[in-house]
PDB file of C-alpha atoms in Angstrom:
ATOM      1  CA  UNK A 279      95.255 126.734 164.867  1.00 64.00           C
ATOM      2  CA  UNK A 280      96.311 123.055 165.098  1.00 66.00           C
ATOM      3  CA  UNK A 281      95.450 122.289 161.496  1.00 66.00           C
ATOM      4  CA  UNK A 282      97.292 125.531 160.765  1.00 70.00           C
ATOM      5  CA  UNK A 283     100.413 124.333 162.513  1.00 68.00           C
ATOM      6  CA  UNK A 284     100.144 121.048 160.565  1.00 69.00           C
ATOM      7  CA  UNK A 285     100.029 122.473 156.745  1.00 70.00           C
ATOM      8  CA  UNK A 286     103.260 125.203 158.156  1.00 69.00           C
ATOM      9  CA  UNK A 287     104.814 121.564 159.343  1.00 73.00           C
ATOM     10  CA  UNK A 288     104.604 119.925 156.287  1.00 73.00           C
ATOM     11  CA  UNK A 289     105.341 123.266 154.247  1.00 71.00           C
ATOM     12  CA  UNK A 290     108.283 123.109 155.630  1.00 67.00           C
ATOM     13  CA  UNK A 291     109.240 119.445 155.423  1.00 71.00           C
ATOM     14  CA  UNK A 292     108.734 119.765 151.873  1.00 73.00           C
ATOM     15  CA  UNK A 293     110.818 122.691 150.895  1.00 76.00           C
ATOM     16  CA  UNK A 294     113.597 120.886 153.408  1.00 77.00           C
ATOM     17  CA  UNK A 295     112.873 117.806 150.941  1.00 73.00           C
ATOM     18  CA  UNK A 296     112.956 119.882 147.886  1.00 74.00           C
ATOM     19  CA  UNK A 297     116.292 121.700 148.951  1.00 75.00           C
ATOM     20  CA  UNK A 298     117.938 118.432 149.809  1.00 77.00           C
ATOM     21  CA  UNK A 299     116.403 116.948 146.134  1.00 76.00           C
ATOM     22  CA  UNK A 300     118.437 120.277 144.468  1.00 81.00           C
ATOM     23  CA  UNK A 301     121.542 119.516 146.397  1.00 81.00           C
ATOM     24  CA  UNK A 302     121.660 116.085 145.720  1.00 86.00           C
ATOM     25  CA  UNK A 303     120.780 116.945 141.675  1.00 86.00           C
ATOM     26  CA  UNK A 304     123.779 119.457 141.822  1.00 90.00           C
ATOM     27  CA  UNK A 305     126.402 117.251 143.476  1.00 88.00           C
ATOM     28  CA  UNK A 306     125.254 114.466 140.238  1.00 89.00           C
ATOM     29  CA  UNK A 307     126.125 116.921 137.992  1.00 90.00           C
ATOM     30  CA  UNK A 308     129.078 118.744 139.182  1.00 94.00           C
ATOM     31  CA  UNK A 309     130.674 115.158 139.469  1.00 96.00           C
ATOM     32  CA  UNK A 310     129.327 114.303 135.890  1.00 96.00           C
ATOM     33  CA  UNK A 311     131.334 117.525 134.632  1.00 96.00           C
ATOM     34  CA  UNK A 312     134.261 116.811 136.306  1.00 96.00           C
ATOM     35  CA  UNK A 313     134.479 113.521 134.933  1.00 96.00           C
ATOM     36  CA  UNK A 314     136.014 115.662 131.812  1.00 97.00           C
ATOM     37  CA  UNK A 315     136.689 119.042 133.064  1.00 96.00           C
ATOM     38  CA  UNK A 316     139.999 118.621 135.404  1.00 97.00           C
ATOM     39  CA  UNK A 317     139.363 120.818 138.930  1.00 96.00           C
ATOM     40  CA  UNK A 318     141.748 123.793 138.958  1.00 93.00           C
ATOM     41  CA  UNK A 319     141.762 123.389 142.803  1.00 94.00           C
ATOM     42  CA  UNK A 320     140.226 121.040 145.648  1.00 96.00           C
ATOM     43  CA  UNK A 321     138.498 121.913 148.963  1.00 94.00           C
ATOM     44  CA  UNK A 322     141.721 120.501 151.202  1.00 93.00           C
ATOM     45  CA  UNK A 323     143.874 123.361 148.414  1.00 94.00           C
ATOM     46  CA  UNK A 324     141.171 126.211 149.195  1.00 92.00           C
ATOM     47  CA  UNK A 325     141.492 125.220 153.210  1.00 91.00           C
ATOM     48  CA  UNK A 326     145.621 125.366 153.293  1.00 89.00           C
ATOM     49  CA  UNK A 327     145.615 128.800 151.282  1.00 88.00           C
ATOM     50  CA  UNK A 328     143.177 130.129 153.443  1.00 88.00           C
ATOM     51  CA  UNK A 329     145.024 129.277 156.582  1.00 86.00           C
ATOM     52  CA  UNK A 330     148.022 129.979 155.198  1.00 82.00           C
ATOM     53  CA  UNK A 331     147.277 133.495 155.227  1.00 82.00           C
ATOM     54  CA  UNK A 332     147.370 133.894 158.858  1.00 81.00           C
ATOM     55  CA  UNK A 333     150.613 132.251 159.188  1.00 79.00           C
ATOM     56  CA  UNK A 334     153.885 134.006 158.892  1.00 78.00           C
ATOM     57  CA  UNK A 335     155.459 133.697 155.261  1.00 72.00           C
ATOM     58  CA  UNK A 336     155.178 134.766 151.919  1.00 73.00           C
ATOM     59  CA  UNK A 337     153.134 133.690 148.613  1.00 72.00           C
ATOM     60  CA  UNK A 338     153.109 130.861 147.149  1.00 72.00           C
ATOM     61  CA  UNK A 339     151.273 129.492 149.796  1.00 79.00           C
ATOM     62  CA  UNK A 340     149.908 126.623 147.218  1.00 90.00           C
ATOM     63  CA  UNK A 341     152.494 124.775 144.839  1.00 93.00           C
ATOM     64  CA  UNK A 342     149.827 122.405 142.462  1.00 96.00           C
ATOM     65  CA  UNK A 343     150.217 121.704 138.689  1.00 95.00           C
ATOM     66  CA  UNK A 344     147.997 119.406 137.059  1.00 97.00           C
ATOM     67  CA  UNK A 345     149.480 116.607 134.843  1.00 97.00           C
ATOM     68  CA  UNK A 346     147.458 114.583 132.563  1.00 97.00           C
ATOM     69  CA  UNK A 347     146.707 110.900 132.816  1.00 97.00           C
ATOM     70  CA  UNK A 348     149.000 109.996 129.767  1.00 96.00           C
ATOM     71  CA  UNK A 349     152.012 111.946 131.237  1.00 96.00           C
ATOM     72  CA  UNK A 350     151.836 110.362 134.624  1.00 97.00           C
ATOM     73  CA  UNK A 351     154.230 107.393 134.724  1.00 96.00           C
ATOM     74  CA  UNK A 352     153.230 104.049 135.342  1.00 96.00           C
ATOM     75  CA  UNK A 353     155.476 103.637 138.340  1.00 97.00           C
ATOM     76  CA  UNK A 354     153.811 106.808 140.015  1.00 97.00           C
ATOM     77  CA  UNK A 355     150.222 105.201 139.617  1.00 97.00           C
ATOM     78  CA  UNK A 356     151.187 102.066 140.534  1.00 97.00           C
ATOM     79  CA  UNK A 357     153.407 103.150 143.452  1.00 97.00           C
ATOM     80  CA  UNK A 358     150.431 104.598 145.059  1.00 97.00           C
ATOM     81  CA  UNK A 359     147.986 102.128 144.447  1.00 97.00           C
ATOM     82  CA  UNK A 360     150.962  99.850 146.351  1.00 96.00           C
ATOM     83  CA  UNK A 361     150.962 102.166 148.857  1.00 96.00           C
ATOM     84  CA  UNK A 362     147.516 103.069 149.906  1.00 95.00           C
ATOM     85  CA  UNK A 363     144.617 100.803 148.167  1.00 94.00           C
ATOM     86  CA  UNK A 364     145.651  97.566 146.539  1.00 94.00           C
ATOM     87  CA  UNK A 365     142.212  96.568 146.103  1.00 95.00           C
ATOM     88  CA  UNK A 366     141.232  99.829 143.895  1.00 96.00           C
ATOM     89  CA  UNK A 367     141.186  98.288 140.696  1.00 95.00           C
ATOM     90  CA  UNK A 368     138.082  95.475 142.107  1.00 92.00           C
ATOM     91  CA  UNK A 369     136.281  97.520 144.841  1.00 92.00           C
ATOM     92  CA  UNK A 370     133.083  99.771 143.959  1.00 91.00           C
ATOM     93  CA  UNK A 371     134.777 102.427 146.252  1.00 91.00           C
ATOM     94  CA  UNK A 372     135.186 100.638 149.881  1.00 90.00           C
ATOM     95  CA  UNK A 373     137.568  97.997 150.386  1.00 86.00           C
ATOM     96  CA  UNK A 374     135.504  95.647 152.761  1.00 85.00           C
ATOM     97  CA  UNK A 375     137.957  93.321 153.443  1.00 85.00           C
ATOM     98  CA  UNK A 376     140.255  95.936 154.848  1.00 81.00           C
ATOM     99  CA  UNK A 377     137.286  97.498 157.031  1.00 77.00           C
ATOM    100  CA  UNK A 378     136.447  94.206 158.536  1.00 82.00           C
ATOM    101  CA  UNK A 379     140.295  93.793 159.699  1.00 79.00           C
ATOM    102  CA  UNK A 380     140.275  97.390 160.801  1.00 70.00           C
ATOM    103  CA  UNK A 381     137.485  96.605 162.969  1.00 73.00           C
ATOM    104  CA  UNK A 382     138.718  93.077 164.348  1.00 79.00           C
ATOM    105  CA  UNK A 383     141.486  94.839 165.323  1.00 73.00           C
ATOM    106  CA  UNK A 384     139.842  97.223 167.191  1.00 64.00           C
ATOM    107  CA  UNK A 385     138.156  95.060 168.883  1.00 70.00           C
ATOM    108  CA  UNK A 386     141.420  93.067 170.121  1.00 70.00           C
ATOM    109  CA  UNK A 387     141.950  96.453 171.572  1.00 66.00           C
ATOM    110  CA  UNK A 388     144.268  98.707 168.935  1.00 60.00           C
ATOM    111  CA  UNK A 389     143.507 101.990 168.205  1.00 63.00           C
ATOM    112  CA  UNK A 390     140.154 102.278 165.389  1.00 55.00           C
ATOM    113  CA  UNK A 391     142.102 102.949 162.611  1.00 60.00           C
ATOM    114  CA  UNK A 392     141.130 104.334 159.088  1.00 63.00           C
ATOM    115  CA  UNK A 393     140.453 101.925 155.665  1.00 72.00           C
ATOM    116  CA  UNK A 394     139.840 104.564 153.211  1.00 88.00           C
ATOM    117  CA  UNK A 395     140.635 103.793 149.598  1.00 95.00           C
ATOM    118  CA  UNK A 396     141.574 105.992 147.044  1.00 96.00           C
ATOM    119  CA  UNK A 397     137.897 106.620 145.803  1.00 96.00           C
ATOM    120  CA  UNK A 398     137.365 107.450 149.336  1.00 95.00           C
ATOM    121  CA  UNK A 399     140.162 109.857 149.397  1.00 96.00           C
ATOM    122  CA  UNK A 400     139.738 111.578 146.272  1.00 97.00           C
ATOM    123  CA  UNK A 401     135.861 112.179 147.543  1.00 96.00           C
ATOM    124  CA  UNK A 402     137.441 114.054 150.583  1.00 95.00           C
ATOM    125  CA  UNK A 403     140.038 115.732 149.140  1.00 95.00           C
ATOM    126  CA  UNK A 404     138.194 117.170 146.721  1.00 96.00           C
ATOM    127  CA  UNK A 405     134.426 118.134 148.188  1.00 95.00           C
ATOM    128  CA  UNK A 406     135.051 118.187 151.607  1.00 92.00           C
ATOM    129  CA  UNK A 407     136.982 119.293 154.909  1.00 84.00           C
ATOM    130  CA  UNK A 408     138.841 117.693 157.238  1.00 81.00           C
ATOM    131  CA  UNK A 409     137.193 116.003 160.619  1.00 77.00           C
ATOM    132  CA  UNK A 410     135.514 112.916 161.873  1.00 78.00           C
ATOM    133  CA  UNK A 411     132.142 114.334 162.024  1.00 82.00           C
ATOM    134  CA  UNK A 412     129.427 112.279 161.128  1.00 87.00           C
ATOM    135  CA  UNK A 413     128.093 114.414 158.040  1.00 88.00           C
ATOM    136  CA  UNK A 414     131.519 114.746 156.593  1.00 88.00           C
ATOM    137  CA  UNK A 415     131.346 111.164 156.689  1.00 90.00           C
ATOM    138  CA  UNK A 416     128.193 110.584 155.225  1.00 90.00           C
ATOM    139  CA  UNK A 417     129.417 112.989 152.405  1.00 92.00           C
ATOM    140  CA  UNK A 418     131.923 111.457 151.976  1.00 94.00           C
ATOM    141  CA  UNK A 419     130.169 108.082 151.401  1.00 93.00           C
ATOM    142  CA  UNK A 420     127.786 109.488 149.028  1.00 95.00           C
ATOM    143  CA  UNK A 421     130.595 111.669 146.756  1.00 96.00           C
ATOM    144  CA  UNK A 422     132.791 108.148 146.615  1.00 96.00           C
ATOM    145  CA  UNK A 423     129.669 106.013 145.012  1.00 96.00           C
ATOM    146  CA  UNK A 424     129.112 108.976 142.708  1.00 96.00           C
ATOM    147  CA  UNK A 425     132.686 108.910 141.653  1.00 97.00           C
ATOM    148  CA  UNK A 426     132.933 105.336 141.400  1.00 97.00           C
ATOM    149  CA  UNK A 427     129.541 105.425 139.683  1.00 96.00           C
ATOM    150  CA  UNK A 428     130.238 107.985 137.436  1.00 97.00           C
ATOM    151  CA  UNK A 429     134.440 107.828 136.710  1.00 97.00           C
ATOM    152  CA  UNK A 430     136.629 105.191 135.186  1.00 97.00           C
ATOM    153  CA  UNK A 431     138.850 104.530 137.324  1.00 97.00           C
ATOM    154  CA  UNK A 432     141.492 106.040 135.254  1.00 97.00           C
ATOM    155  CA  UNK A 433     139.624 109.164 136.045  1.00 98.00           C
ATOM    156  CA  UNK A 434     139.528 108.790 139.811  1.00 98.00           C
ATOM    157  CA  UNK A 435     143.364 107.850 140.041  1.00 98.00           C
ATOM    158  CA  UNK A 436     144.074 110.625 137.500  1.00 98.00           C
ATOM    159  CA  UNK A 437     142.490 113.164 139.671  1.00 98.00           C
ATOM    160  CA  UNK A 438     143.820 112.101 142.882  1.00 98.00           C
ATOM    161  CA  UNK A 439     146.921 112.033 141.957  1.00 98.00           C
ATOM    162  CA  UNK A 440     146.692 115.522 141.217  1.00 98.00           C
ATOM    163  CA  UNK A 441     145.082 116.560 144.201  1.00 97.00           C
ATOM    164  CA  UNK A 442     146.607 114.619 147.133  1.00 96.00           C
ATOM    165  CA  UNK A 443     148.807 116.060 149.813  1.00 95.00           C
ATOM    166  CA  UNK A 444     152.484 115.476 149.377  1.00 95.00           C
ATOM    167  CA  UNK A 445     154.197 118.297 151.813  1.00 91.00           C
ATOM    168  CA  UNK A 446     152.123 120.800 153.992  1.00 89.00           C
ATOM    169  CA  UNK A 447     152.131 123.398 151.010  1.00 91.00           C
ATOM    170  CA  UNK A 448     152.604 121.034 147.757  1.00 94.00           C
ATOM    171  CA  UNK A 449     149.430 119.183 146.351  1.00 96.00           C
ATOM    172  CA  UNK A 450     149.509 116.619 143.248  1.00 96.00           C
ATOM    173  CA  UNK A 451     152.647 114.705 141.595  1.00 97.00           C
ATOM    174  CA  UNK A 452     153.585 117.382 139.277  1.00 96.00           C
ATOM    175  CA  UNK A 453     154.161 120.102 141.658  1.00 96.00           C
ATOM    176  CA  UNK A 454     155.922 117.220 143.551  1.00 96.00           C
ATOM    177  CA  UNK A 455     158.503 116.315 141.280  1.00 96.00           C
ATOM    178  CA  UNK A 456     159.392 119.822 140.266  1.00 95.00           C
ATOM    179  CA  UNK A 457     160.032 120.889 144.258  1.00 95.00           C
ATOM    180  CA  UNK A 458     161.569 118.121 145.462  1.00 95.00           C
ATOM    181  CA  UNK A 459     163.036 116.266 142.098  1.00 95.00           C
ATOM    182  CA  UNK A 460     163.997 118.800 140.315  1.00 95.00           C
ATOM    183  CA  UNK A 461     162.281 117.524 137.160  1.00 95.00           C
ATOM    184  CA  UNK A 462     159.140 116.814 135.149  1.00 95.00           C
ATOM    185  CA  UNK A 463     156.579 114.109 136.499  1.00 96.00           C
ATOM    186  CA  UNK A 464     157.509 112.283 133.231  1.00 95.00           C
ATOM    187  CA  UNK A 465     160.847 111.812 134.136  1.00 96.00           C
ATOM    188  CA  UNK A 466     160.374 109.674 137.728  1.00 95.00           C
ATOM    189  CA  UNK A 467     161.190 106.605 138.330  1.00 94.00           C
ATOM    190  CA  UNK A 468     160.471 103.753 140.344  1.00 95.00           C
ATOM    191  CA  UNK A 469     162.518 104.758 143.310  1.00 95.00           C
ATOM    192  CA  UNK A 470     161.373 108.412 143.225  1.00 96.00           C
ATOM    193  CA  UNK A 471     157.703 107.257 142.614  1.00 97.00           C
ATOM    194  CA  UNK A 472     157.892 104.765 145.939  1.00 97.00           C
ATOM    195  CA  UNK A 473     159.359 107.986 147.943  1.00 96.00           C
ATOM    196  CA  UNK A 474     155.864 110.165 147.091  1.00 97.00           C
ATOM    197  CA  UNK A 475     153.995 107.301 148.113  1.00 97.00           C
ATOM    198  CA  UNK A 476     155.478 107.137 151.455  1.00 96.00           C
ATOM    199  CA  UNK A 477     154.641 110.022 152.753  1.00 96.00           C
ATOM    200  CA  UNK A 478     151.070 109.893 151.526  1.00 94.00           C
ATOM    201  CA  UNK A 479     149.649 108.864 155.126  1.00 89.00           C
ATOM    202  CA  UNK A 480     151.055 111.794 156.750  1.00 91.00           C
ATOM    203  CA  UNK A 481     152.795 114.735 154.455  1.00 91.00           C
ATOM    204  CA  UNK A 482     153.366 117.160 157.440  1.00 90.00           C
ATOM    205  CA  UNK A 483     155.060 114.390 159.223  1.00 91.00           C
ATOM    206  CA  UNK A 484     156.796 112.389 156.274  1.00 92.00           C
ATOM    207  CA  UNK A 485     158.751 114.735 154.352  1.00 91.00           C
ATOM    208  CA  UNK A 486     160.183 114.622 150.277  1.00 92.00           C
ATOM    209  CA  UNK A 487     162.836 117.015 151.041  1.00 91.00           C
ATOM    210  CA  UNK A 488     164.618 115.361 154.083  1.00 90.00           C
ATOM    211  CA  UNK A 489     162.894 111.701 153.781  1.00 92.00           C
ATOM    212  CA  UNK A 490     163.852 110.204 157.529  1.00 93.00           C
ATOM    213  CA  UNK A 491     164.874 106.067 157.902  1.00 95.00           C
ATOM    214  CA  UNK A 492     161.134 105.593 158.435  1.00 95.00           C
ATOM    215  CA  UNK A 493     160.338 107.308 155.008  1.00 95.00           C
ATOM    216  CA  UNK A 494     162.553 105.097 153.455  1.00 96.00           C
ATOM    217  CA  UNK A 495     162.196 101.693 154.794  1.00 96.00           C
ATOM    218  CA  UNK A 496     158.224 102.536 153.839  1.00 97.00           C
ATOM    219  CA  UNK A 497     159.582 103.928 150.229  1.00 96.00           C
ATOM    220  CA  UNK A 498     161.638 100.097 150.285  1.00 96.00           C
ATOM    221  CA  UNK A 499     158.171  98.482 151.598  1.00 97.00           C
ATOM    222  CA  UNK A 500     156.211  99.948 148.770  1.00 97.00           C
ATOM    223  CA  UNK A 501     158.976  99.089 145.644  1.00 97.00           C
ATOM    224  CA  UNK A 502     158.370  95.430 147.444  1.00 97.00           C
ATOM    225  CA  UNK A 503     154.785  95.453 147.106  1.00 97.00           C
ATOM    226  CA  UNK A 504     154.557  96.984 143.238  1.00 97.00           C
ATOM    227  CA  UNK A 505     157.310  94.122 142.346  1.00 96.00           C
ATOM    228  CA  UNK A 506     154.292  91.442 144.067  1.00 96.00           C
ATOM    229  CA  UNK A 507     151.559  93.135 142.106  1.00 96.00           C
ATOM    230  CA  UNK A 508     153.534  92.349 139.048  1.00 95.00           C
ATOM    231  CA  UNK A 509     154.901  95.827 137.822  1.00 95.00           C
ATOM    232  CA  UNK A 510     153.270  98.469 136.031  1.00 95.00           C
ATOM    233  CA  UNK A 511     151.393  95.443 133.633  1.00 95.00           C
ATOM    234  CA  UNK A 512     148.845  95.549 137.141  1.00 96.00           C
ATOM    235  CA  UNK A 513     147.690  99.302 135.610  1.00 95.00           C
ATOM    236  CA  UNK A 514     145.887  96.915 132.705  1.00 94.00           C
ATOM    237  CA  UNK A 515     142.947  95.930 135.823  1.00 94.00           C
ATOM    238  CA  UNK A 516     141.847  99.373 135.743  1.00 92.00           C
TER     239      UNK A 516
END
């Protein structure tokens, strides 16, 4: 009976081991494809529209419109990479220095606050749900060095700027500019490019359509900080 229980044991350890093997083996190769193929849609999309159906309004309940990599303008990737991860050009998907302040401070006694980078958010956004659980973390660890591994980073900008958060029902710079511009992506600016990247942190709080004095002096903050990086020439580290 013993001996029996052992061999059902390991039986089962090793199909566990085999199942995590395929998993693993599938997540290579669906980020491998999407290095060319662009997503029609991310996890945090797929979450909003199905939650939007128990809310009170009508369709669309998703705005999104992919834009290529060549029709982006350098002021919109360079306004975010101001904004949210001036390190992304160097790092290998985790901005170290930025953790290590993040946790000094903590320690001084501020609130733990995040350090993700845009690898880190494009992993999330696109594979995974929202939370502070420990295997959403740990997935999102292992998507971001498969990105990083397996993307330019062309590729991972590209896609997260098509797949970030910019209003609670708008996802991506080119459904962006058309809601709250009133024009193609291609036709930003600076100043409107600063404005998206402002309310990246927190789009059901920070708003395109009505930007508030905080919105602003952050949209002022980040022009600042793409003038210090030296312009959109800083898009030639990528």
């Amino acid at each position: 009976m013993a001996a029996r229980k052992r061999r059902s044991r390991k039986l089962l350890l090793r199909r566990i081991g085999l199942g995590l093997a395929g998993l693993l083996a599938l997540s290579v190769v669906l980020v491998l494809i999407l290095r060319w193929v662009d997503p029609p849609a991310s996890a945090f999309m797929m979450q909003r529209w199905i939650s939007a159906h128990f809310e009170p309004g009508d369709p669309p309940y998703i705005f999104h419109e992919w834009v290529d990599w060549a029709v982006i303008p350098g002021p919109v990737k360079l306004a975010v990479i101001a904004a949210e991860d001036q390190r992304f050009p160097g790092h290998g998907g985790f901005d170290t220095i930025e953790i290590e302040r993040a946790w000094q401070r903590f320690r001084a006694g501020e609130r733990l606050r995040g350090a993700s980078t845009i690898s880190q958010q494009t992993a999330k956004n696109l594979f995974l749900w929202s939370g502070r659980d420990p295997i959403r973390k740990g997935l999102e660890v292992w998507f971001t060095l498969l990105i990083e591994t397996l993307w330019p980073k062309e590729r991972i900008l590209e896609v997260y700027l098509n797949i970030a958060q910019l209003s609670p029902n708008t996802f991506g710079v080119g459904a962006a500019s058309w809601r709250y511009f009133d024009r193609p992506v291609m036709a930003l600016g600076a100043s409107d490019a600063a404005l998206i990247a402002a309310v990246l942190p927190n789009p059901n709080i920070y708003r395109l359509e009505t930007p508030s004095a905080t919105v602003k002096r952050r949209a002022g903050w980040i022009r600042r900080q793409m003038a210090q990086l030296g312009g959109v020439s800083y898009l030639d580290k990528l």
